[in-house]
Coordinates of C-alpha atoms in Angstrom, one line a residue:
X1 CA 123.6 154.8 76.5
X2 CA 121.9 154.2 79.9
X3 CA 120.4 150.9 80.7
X4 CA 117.1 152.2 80.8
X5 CA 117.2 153.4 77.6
X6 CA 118.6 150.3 76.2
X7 CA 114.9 148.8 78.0
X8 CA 112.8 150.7 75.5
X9 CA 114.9 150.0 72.3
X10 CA 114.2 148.2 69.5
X11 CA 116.4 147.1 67.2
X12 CA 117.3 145.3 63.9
X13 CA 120.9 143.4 63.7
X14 CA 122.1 142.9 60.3
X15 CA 125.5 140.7 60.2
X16 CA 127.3 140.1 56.9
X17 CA 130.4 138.5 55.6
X18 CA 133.7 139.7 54.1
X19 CA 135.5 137.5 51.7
X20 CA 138.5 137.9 50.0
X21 CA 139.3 136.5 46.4
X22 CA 139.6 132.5 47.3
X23 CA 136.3 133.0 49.3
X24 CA 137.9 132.7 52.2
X25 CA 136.2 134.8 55.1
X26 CA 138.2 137.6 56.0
X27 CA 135.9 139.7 58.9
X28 CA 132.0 140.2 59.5
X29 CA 130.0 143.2 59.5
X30 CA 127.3 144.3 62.4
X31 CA 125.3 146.5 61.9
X32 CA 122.2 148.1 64.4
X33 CA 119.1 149.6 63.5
X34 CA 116.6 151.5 65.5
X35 CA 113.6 150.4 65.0
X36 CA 111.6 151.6 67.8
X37 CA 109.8 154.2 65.8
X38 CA 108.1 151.5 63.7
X39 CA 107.6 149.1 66.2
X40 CA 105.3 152.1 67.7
X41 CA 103.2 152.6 65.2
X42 CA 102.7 148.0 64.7
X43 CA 101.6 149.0 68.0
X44 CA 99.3 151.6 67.3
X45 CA 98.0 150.2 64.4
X46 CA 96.9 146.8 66.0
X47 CA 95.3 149.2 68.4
X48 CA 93.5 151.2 66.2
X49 CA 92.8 147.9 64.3
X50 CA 90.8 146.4 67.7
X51 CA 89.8 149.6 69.6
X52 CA 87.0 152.4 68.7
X53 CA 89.0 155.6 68.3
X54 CA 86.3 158.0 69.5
X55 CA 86.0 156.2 72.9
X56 CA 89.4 153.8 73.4
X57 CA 86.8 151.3 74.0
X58 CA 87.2 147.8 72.5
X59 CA 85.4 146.8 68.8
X60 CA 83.6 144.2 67.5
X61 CA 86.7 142.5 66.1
X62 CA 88.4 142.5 69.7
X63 CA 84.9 141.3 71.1
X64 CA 84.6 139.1 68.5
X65 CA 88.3 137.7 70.1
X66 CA 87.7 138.3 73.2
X67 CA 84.4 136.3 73.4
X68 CA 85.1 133.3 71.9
X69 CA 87.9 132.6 74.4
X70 CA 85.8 133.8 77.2
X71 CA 82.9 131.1 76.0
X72 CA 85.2 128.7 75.6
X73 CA 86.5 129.1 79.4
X74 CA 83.0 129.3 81.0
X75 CA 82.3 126.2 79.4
X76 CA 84.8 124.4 80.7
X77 CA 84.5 125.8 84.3
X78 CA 80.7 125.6 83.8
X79 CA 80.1 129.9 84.4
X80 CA 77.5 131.9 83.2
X81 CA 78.4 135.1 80.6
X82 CA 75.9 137.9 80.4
X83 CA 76.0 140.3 77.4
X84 CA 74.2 143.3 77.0
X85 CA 73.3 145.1 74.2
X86 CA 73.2 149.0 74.8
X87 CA 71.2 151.7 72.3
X88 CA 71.3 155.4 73.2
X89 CA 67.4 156.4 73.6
X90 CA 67.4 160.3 72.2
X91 CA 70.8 160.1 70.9
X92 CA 69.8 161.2 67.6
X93 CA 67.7 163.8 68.0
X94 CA 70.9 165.2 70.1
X95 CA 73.5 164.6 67.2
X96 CA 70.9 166.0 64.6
X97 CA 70.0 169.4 65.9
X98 CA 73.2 170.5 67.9
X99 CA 75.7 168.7 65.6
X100 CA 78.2 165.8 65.6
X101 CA 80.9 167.4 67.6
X102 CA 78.2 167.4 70.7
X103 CA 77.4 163.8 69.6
X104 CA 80.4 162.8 70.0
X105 CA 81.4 164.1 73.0
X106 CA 77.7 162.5 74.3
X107 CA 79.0 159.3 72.6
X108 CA 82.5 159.4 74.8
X109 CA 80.4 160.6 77.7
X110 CA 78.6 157.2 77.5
X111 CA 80.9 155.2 77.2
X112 CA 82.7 156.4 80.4
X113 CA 80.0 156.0 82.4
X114 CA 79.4 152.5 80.9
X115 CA 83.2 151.4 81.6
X116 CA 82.4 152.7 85.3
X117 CA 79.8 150.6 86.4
X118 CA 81.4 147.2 85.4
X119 CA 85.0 145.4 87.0
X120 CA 88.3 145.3 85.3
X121 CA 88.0 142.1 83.4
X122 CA 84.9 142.6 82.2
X123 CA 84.9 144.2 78.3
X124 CA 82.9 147.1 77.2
X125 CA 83.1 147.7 73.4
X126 CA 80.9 150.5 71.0
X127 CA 79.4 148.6 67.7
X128 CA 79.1 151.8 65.8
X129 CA 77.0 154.5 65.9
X130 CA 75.3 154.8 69.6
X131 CA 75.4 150.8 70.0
X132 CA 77.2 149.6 72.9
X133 CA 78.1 145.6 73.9
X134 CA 79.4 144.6 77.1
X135 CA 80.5 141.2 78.3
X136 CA 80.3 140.6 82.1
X137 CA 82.0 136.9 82.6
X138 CA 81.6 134.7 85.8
X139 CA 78.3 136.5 87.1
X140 CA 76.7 134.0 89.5
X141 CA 73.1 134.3 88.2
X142 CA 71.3 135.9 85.6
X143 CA 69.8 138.6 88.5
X144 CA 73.1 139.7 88.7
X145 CA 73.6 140.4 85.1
X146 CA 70.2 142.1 85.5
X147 CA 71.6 144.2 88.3
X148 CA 74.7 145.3 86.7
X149 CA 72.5 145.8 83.6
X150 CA 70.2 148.5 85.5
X151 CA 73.2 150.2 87.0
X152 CA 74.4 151.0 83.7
X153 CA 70.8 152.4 82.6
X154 CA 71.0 154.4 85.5
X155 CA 74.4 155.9 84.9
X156 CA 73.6 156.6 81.5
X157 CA 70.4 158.6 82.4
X158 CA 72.0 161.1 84.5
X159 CA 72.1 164.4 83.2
X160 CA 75.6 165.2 81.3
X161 CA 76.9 168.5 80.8
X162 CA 78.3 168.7 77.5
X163 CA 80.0 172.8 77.3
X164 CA 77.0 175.0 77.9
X165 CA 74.2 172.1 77.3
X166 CA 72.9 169.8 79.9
X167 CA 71.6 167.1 78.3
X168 CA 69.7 163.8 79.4
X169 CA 69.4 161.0 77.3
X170 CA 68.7 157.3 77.9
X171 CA 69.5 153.8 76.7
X172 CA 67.6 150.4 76.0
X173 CA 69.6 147.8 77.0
X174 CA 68.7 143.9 76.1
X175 CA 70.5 141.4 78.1
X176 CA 71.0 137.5 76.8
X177 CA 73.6 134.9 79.0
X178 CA 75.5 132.2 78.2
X179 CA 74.9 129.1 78.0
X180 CA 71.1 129.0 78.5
X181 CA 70.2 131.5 75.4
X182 CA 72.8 130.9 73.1
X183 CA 76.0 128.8 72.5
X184 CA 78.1 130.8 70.3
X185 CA 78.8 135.0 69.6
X186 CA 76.4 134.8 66.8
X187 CA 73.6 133.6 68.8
X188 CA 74.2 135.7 72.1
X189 CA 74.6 139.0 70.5
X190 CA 71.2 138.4 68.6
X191 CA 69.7 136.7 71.4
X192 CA 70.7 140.0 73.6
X193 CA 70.0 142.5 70.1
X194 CA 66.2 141.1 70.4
X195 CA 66.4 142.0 74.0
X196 CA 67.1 145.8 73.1
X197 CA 64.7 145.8 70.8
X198 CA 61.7 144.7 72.9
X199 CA 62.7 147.0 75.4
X200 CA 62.3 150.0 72.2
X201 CA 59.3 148.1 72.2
X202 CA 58.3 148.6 75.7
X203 CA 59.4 152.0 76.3
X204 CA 63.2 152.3 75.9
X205 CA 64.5 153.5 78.9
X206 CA 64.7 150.2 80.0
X207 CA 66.1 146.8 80.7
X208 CA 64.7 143.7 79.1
X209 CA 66.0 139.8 79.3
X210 CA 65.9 137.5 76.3
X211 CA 63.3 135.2 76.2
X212 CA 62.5 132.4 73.2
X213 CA 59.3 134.4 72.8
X214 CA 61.4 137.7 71.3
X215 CA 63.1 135.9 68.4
X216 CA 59.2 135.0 66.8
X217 CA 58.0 138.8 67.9
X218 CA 61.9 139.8 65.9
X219 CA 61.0 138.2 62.9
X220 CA 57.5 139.2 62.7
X221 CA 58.5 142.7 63.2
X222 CA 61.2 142.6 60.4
X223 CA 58.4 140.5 58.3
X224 CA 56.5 143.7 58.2
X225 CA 59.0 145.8 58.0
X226 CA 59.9 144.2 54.7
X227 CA 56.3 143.8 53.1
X228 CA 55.1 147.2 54.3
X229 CA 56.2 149.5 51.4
X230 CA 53.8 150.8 49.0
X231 CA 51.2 147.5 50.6
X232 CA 49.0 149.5 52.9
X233 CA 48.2 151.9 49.9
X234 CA 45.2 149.0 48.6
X235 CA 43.9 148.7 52.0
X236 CA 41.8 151.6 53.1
X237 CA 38.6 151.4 55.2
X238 CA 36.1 153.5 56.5
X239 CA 33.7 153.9 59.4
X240 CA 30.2 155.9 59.6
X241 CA 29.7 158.8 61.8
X242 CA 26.2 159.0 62.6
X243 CA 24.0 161.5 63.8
X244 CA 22.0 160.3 66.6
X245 CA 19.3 162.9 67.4
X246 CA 18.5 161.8 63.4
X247 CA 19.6 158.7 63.0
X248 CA 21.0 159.6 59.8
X249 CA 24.6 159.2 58.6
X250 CA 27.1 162.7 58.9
X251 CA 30.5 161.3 58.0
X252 CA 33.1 159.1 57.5
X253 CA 36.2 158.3 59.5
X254 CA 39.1 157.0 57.3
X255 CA 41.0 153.8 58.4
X256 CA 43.8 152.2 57.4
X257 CA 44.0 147.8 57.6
X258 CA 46.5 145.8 56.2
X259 CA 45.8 142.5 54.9
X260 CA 49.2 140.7 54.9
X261 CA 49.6 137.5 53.0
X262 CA 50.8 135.7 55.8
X263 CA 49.1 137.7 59.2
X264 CA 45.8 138.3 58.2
X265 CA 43.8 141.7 58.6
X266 CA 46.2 143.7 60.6
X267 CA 44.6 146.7 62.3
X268 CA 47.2 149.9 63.0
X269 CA 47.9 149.2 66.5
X270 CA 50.1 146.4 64.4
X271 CA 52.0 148.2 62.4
X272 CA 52.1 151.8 62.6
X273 CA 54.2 151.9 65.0
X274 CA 56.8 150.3 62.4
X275 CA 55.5 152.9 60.1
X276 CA 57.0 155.5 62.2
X277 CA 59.8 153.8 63.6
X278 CA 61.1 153.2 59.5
X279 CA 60.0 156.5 58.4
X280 CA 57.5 155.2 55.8
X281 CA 54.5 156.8 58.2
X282 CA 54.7 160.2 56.0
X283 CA 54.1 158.8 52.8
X284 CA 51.0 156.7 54.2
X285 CA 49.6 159.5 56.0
X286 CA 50.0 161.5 52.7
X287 CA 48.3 158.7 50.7
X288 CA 45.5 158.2 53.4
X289 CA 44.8 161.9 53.3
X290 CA 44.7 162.1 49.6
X291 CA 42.6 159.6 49.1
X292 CA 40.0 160.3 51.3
X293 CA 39.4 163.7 50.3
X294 CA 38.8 162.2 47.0
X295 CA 36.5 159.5 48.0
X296 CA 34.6 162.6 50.1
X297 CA 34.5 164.6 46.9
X298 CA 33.0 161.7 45.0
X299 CA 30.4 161.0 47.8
X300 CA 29.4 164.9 48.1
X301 CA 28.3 164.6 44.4
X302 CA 25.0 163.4 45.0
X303 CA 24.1 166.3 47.1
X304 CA 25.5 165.3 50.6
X305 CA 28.0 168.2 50.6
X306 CA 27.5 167.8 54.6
X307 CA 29.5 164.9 54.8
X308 CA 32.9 165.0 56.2
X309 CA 35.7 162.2 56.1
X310 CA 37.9 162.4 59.7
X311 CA 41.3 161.7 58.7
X312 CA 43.8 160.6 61.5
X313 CA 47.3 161.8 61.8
X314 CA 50.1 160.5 63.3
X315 CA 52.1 162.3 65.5
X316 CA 54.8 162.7 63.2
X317 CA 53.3 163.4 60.4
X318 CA 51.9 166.2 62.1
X319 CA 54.4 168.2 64.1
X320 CA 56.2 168.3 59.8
X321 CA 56.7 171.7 59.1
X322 CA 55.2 170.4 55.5
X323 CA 51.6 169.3 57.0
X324 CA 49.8 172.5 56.0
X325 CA 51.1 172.8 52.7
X326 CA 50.0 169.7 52.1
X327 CA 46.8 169.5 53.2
X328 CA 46.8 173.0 51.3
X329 CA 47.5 170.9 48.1
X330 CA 45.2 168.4 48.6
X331 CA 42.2 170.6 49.8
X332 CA 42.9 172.5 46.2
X333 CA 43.7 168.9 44.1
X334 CA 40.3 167.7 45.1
X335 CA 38.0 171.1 45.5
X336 CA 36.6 170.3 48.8
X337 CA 37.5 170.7 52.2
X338 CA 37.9 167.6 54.4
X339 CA 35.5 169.2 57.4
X340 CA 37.8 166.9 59.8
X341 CA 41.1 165.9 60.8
X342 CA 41.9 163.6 63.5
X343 CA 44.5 164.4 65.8
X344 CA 45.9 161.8 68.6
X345 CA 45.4 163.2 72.3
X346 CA 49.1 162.9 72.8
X347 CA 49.9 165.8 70.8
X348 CA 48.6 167.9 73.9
X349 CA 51.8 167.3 75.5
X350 CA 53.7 170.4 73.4
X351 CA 50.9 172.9 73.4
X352 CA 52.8 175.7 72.0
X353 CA 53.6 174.3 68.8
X354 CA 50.4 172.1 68.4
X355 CA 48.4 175.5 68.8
X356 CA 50.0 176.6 66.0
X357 CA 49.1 174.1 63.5
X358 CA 45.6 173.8 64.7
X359 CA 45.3 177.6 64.2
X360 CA 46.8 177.1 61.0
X361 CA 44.5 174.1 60.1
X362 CA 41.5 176.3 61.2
X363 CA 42.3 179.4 59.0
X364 CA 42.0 176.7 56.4
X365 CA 38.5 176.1 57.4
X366 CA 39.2 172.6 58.4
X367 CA 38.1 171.7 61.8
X368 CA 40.4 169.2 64.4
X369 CA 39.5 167.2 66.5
X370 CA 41.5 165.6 69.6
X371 CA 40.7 161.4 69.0
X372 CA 40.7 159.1 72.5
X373 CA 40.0 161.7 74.6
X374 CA 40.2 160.6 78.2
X375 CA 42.9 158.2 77.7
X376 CA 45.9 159.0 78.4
X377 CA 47.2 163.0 77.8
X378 CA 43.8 165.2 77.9
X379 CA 44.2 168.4 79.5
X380 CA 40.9 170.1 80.2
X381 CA 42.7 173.2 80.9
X382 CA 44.2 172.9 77.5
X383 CA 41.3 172.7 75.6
X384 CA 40.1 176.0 76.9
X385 CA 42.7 177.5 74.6
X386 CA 43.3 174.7 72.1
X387 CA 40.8 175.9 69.1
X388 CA 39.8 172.4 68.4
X389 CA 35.8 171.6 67.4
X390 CA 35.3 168.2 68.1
X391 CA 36.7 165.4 71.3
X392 CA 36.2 162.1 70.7
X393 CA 35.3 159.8 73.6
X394 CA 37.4 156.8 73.5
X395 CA 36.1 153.4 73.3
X396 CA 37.7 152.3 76.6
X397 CA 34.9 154.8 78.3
X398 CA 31.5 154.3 76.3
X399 CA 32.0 150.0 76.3
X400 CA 31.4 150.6 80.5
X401 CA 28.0 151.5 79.6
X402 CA 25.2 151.2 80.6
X403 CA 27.4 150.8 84.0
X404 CA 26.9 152.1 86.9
X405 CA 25.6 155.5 88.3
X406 CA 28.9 156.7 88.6
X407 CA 29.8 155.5 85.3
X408 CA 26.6 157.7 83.5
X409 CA 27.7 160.8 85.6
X410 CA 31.1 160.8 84.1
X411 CA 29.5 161.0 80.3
X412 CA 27.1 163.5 81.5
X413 CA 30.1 165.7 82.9
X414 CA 32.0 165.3 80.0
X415 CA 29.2 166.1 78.0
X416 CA 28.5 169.5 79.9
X417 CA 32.1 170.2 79.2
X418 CA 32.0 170.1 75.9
X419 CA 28.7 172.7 75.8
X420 CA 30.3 174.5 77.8
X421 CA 33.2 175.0 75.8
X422 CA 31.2 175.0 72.4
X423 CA 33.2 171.9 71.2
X424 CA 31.2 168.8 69.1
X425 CA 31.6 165.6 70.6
X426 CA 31.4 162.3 68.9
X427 CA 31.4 158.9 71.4
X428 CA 33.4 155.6 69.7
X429 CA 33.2 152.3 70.3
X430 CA 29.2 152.2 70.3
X431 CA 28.5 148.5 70.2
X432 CA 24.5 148.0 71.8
X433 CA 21.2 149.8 71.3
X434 CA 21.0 150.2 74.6
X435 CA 24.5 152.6 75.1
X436 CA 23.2 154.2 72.1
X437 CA 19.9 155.1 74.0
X438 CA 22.2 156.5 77.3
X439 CA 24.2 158.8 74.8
X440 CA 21.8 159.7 73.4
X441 CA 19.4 160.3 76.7
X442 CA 22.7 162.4 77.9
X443 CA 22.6 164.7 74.6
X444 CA 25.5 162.8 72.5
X445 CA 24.9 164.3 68.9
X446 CA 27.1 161.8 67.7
X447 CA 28.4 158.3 67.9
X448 CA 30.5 155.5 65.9
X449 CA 30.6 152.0 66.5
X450 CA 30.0 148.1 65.5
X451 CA 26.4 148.6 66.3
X452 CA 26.4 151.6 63.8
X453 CA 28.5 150.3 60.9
X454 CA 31.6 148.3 60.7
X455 CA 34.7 149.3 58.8
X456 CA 34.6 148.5 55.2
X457 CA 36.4 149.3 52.1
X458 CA 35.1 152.4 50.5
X459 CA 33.9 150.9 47.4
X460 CA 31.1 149.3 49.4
X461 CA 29.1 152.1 50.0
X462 CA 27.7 153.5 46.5
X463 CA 25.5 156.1 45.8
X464 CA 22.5 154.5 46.2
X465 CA 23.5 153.3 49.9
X466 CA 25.1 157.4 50.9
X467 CA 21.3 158.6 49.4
X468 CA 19.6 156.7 51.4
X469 CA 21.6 156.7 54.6
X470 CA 21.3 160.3 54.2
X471 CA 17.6 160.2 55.0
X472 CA 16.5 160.8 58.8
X473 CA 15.8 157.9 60.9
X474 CA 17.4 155.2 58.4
X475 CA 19.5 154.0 60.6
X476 CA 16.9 153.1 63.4
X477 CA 14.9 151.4 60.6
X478 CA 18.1 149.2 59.9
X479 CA 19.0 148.5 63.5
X480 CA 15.4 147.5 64.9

């Protein structure tokens, strides 16, 4: 046997003894056994036991041993350690629709473009799932952890071609360092986890540094995370839509508040985004929908059979292959025919498939209407072929008024848009008399606002009030 063999051999020696009848020790016994083969798979299993086996990167339990020495040396050499916590932005969607073997080869394609942006001795390990950590040691500032931090956003951006499919996804990536926002691996990895989180918040797609502020916006976030299920279904509001050439009421728009025992009267910019993030947005949308063609049914009663309740629906409750059914059901459950749902503007941004549900909605008989219009995605060549019947002016717009010249011309453009196109137009946000009397000057047929009516429960307006709200000019009388 070679010497180099001899190198790479492992082996067990066994001696015993040979004794004859008085116990006397007559010869020994050696014997050798290869054990190489099992000493390659302790190997392999204490690998496996520390490393991911999709990626060959490092796991939590090797982070978890690899950090706590690394903290322990900074502090005694007085260095700073950033950590980063990485979330694939889109990653899902990917893994969902074109299966786990792309997934996975996205997930390795990551994490080789993670272990390329950062040095030798620095650690790069994969949580689970599309969650990434990395621990840069002996950076000289917290800008440079920042730096390295944005490189890897960068490299993870990049298209990838994964077989025939070139795919782009991105990452959120929270960054917390040591010893300024947390002492031990508990407290930097959730320092840095709130750091991803807020940049979710922000945008994804992004880098975001821990701050002392994140931890209360954290809890608050899983506060209502927690509470939210089945408590927004007692909390419904609505709002008049009135007619302004009449001064007489035309509608309702549903709202949705939330008055949490320890926040107050949250309003949806608060939560819904939660709603959506948690998946509970389709079961309040249902609710909200449900609900309100029943309070419209009970209001038409009287004779108001005009009235129509706008309901708003979020973006994913809307592009849900299950939509129309529903509001099929509901229409049926109830016998009347909400005259309005509420689309946001942002669903503008995949015309071909949002076409199709408003053509849907339409053959229904229910007419759509495209909310905050002007902020943000409105496409005037798009609603030459979108068949919506109503915009909404948002807020941001009408609370400029009276303004200036140049603000009046803009409503009075819009405005001869809208004729133009044979769509109904409704300004929010109205607030004064006196931007009521500009609309209204610049042939507005209807307007919502504070100055109009506030948002109450439903149960507040009775019969008695819908009768007489119902009557032209009322709600001059009440606003002199």
């Amino acid at each position: 046997m070679s010497r180099s063999m001899l190198r790479g051999l492992f082996t067990l020696l066994h001696i015993c003894t040979v004794k004859d009848q008085h116990g006397e020790v007559l010869q020994f016994v050696q014997t050798f056994s290869d054990i190489s083969a099992i000493r390659k798979a302790e190997r392999q299993l204490l690998h496996l036991a520390y490393h991911d086996p999709l990626t060959g990167l490092g796991n939590r339990y090797l982070l978890d041993q690899n950090l706590e020495s690394e903290l322990a040396r900074a502090l005694s050499h007085k260095r700073i350690v950033a950590i980063m916590f990485i979330d694939l932005d889109g990653f899902k969607a990917i893994n969902d629709s074109l299966g786990h073997h792309i997934g996975d080869r996205v997930i390795q394609e990551a994490a080789g473009r993670i272990v390329r942006q950062i040095r030798r001795h620095d650690e790069a390990v994969r949580l689970g799932g599309d969650e990434f950590v990395v621990m840069i040691p002996d950076v000289l500032s917290s800008g440079e952890g920042l730096l390295v931090a944005n490189k890897i956003l960068r490299s993870i951006s990049a298209p990838m071609q994964i077989d025939e499919q070139k795919l782009v996804i991105g990452a959120s990536i929270g960054v917390a360092f040591f010893p300024q926002d947390g002492q031990t691996l508990s407290d930097l990895l959730s320092a840095a986890d709130s750091a991803m989180y807020e940049a979710k918040r922000q945008g994804k797609g992004r880098v975001c540094a821990y701050s002392s502020d994140l931890v209360e916006n954290v809890r608050t976030r899983l506060n209502l995370e927690q509470g939210m299920h089945g408590a927004l279904q007692r909390n419904e509001f609505v709002q008049p839509v009135i007619d302004l050439y009449e001064s007489r009421l035309m509608g309702f728009e549903a709202l949705i508040r939330w008055n949490h025992p320890e926040f107050g009267l949250l309003f949806p910019d608060k939560f819904i985004s939660i709603a959506e993030d948690t998946g509970l947005i389709e079961s309040i949308g249902s609710w909200v929908l449900d609900q309100a063609a029943a309070q419209i049914k009970k209001w038409a009663q009287p004779g108001r059979d005009d009235l129509f309740m706008a309901v708003n629906v979020s973006a994913r409750q809307f592009r849900g292959n299950y939509f129309l059914n529903e509001l099929k059901t509901v229409i049926q459950r109830h016998n009347i025919l909400p005259e309005q749902i509420e689309i946001t503007e942002s669903m503008l941004q995949d015309f071909h498939s949002i076409r199709k549900m408003v053509l849907g909605m339409r053959e229904l008989g229910v007419s759509v209407a495209i909310e905050d219009f002007g902020n943000g995605y409105s496409s005037l060549a798009l609603l030459k072929y979108l068949p919506v019947s109503r915009i909404k002016i948002d807020r941001s717009f009408v609370i400029s008024l009276p303004g200036t010249a140049r603000d009046v011309g803009l409503f009075s453009a819009i405005m001869q848009m809208a004729n133009s196109l044979e769509l109904n137009v409704t300004a929010e946000g109205v607030e004064t008399f006196d931007q009521s009397q500009i609309l209204r000057t610049m042939g507005y047929p209807a307007v919502q606002g504070y100055f109009w009516g506030r948002p109450k429960a439903a149960e507040d307006y009775d019969e008695a009030w819908i009768k007489n709200s119902s009557v032209s000019g009322y709600f001059l009388a009440e606003n002199k």
